[in-house]
GROMACS .gro file of C-alpha atoms in nm:
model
  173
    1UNK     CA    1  20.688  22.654  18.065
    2UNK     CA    2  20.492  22.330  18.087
    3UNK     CA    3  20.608  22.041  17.932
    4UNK     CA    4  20.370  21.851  17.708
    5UNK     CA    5  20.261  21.538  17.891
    6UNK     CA    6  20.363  21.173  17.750
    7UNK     CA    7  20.207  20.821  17.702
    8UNK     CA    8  20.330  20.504  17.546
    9UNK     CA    9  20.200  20.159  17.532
   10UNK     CA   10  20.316  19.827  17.417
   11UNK     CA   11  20.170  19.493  17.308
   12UNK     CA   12  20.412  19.225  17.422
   13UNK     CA   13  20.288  18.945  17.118
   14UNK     CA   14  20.506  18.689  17.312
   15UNK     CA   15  20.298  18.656  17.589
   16UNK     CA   16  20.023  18.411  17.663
   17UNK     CA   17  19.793  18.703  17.695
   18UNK     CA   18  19.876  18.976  17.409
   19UNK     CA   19  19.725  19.300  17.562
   20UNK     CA   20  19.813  19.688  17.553
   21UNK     CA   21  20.025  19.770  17.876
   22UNK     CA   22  20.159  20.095  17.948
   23UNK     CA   23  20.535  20.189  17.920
   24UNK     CA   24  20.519  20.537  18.015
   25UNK     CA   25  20.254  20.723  18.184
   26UNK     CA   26  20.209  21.130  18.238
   27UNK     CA   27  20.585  21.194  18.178
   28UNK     CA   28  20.669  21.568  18.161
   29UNK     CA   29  20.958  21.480  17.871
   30UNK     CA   30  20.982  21.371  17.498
   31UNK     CA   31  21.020  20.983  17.444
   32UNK     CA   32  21.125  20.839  17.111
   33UNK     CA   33  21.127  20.483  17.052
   34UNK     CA   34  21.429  20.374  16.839
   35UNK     CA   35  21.430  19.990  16.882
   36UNK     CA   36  21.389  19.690  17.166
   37UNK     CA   37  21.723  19.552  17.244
   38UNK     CA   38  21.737  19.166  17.426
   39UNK     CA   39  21.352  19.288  17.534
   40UNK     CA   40  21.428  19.655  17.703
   41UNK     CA   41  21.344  19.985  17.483
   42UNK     CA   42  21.566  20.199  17.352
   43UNK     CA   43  21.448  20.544  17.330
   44UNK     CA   44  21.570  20.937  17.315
   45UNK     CA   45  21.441  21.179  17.554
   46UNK     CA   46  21.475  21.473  17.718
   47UNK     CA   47  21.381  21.317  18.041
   48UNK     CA   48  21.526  21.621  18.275
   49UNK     CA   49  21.740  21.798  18.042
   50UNK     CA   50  21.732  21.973  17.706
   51UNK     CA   51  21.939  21.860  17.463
   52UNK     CA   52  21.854  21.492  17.413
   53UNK     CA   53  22.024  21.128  17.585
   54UNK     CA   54  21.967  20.801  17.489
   55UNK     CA   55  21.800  20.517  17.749
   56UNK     CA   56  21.734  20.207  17.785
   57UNK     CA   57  21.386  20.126  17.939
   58UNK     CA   58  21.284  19.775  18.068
   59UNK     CA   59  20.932  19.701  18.080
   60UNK     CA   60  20.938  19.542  18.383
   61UNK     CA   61  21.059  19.855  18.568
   62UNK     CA   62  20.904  20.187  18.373
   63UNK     CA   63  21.091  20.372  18.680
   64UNK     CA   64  21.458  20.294  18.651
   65UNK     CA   65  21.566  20.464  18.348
   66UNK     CA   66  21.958  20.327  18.230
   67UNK     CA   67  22.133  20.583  18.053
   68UNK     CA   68  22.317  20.442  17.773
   69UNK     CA   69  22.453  20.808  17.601
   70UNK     CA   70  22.466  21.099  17.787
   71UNK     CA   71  22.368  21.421  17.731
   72UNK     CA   72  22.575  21.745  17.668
   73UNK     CA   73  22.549  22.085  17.733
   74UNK     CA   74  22.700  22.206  17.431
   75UNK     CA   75  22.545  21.930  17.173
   76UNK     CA   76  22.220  21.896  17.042
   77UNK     CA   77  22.099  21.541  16.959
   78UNK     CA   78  21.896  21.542  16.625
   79UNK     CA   79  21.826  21.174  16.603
   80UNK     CA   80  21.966  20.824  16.638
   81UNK     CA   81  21.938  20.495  16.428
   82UNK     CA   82  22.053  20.173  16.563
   83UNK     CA   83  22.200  19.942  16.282
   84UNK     CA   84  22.411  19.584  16.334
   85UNK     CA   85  22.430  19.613  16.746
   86UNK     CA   86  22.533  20.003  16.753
   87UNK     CA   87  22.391  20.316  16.814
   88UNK     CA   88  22.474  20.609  16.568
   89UNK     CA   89  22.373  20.927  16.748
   90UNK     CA   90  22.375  21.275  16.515
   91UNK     CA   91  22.458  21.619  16.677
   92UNK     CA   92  22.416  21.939  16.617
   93UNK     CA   93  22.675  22.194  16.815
   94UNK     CA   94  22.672  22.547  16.682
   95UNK     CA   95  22.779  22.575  16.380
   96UNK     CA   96  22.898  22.220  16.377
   97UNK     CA   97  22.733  21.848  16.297
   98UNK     CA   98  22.882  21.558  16.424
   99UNK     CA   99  22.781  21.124  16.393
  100UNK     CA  100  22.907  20.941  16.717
  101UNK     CA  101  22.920  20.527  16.711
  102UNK     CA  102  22.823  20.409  17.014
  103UNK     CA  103  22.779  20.053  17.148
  104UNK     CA  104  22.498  19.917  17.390
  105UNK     CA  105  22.738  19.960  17.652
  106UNK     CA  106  22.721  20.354  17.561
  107UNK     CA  107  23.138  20.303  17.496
  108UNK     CA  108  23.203  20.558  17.178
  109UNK     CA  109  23.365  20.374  16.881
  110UNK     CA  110  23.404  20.672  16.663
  111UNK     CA  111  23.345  21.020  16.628
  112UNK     CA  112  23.277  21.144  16.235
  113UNK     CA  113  23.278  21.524  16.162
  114UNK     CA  114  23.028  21.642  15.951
  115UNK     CA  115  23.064  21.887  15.678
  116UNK     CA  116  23.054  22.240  15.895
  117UNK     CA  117  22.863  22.574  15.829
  118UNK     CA  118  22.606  22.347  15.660
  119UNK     CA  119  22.282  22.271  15.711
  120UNK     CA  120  22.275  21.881  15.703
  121UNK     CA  121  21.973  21.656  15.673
  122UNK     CA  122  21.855  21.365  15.902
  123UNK     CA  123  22.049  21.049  15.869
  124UNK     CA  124  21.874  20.797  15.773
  125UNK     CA  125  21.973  20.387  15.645
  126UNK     CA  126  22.119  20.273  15.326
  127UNK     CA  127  22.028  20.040  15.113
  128UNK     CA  128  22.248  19.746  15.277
  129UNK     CA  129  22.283  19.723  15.684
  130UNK     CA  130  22.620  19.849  15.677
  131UNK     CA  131  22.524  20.214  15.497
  132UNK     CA  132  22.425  20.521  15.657
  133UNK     CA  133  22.278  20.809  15.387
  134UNK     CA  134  22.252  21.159  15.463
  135UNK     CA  135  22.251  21.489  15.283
  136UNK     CA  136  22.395  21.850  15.343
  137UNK     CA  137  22.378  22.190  15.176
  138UNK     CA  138  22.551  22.559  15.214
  139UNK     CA  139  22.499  22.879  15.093
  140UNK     CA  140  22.755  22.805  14.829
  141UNK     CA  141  22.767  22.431  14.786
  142UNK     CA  142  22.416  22.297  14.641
  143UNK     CA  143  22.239  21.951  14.788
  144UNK     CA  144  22.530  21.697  14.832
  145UNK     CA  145  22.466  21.321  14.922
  146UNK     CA  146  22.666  21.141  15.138
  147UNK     CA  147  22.694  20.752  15.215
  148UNK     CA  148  22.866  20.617  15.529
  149UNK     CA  149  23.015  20.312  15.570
  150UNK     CA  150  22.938  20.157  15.901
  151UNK     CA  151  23.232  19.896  15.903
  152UNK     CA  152  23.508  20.181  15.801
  153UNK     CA  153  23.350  20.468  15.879
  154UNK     CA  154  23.417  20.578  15.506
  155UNK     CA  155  23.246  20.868  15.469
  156UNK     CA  156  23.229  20.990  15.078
  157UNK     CA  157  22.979  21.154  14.830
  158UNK     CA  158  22.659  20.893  14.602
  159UNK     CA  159  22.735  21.139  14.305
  160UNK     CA  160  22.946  21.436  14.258
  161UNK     CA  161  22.713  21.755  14.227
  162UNK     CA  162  22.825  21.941  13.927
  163UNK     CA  163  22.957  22.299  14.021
  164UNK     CA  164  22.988  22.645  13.770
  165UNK     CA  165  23.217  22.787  14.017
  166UNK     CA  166  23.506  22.677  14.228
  167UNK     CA  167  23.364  22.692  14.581
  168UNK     CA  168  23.721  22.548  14.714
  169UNK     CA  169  23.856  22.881  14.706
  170UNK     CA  170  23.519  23.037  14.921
  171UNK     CA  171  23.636  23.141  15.294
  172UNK     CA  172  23.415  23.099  15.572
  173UNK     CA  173  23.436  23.340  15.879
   0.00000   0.00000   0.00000
């Protein structure tokens, strides 16, 4: 199976000269741009693997990819926002969702759960720097809004949904 091909560019505005220069040129992998960190791009890709890593890549040298979050065989990365000098990465294993601190470093400062057996919704930012919003549903539990606390890692519900039934007592297999 062949890979579809991929091209980024970049205006540096800092320079004397502002132009387009190229970043990455006829690579056989996915490339997401999350940020530029102390002048070095941040990016997710699937750069030879399958499941997703986060790398930093310095414009000066397109060819030495630093990986700052490794991949996993059994994990599936579904995106990543950066917010006050950390990287949250979300993951999708099986039946399973998962949010994983990281720092630049690629050292893991926390591991959250995420509600399981549900089908849970990109994470995206709050309304202040230190709030992460996302969103999950199940067969038996309708739309349910979370907010995440990226100081304390609080993770708790924006408003209670209002249930007719008391899906506490539902067993999942």
């Amino acid at each position: 199976e062949k890979r579809k091909m991929t091209n980024i560019y970049y205006i540096d505005f800092k320079s004397e000269n502002p132009v387009l220069k190229p970043l990455l040129i006829n690579q056989e992998a996915s490339f997401e741009i999350i940020e530029i960190q102390a002048g070095k791009f941040i990016a997710i890709t699937d750069y030879k693997g399958k499941n997703g890593y986060v790398v930093e890549i310095d414009p000066e040298d397109t060819y030495k990819l630093r990986k700052i979050i490794p991949e996993f065989d059994d994990a599936e990365v579904i995106g990543v926002i950066s917010q006050k000098n950390k990287l949250f990465v979300q993951y999708k294993s099986g039946f399973y969702n998962y949010l994983v601190a990281y720092d630049y470093s690629g050292e893991m400062l926390v591991k959250l759960e995420l509600p399981p057996f549900s089908s849970v919704g990109k994470i995206s930012k709050g309304d202040s720097d230190d709030e992460l919003i996302y969103s999950y549903t199940t067969y038996t539990i309708p739309h349910v809004v979370h907010c995440i606390n990226t100081k304390t890692y609080e993770n708790k519900p924006l408003d209670k949904t209002v249930v007719n039934f008391d899906y506490t007592t539902i067993e999942y297999k």
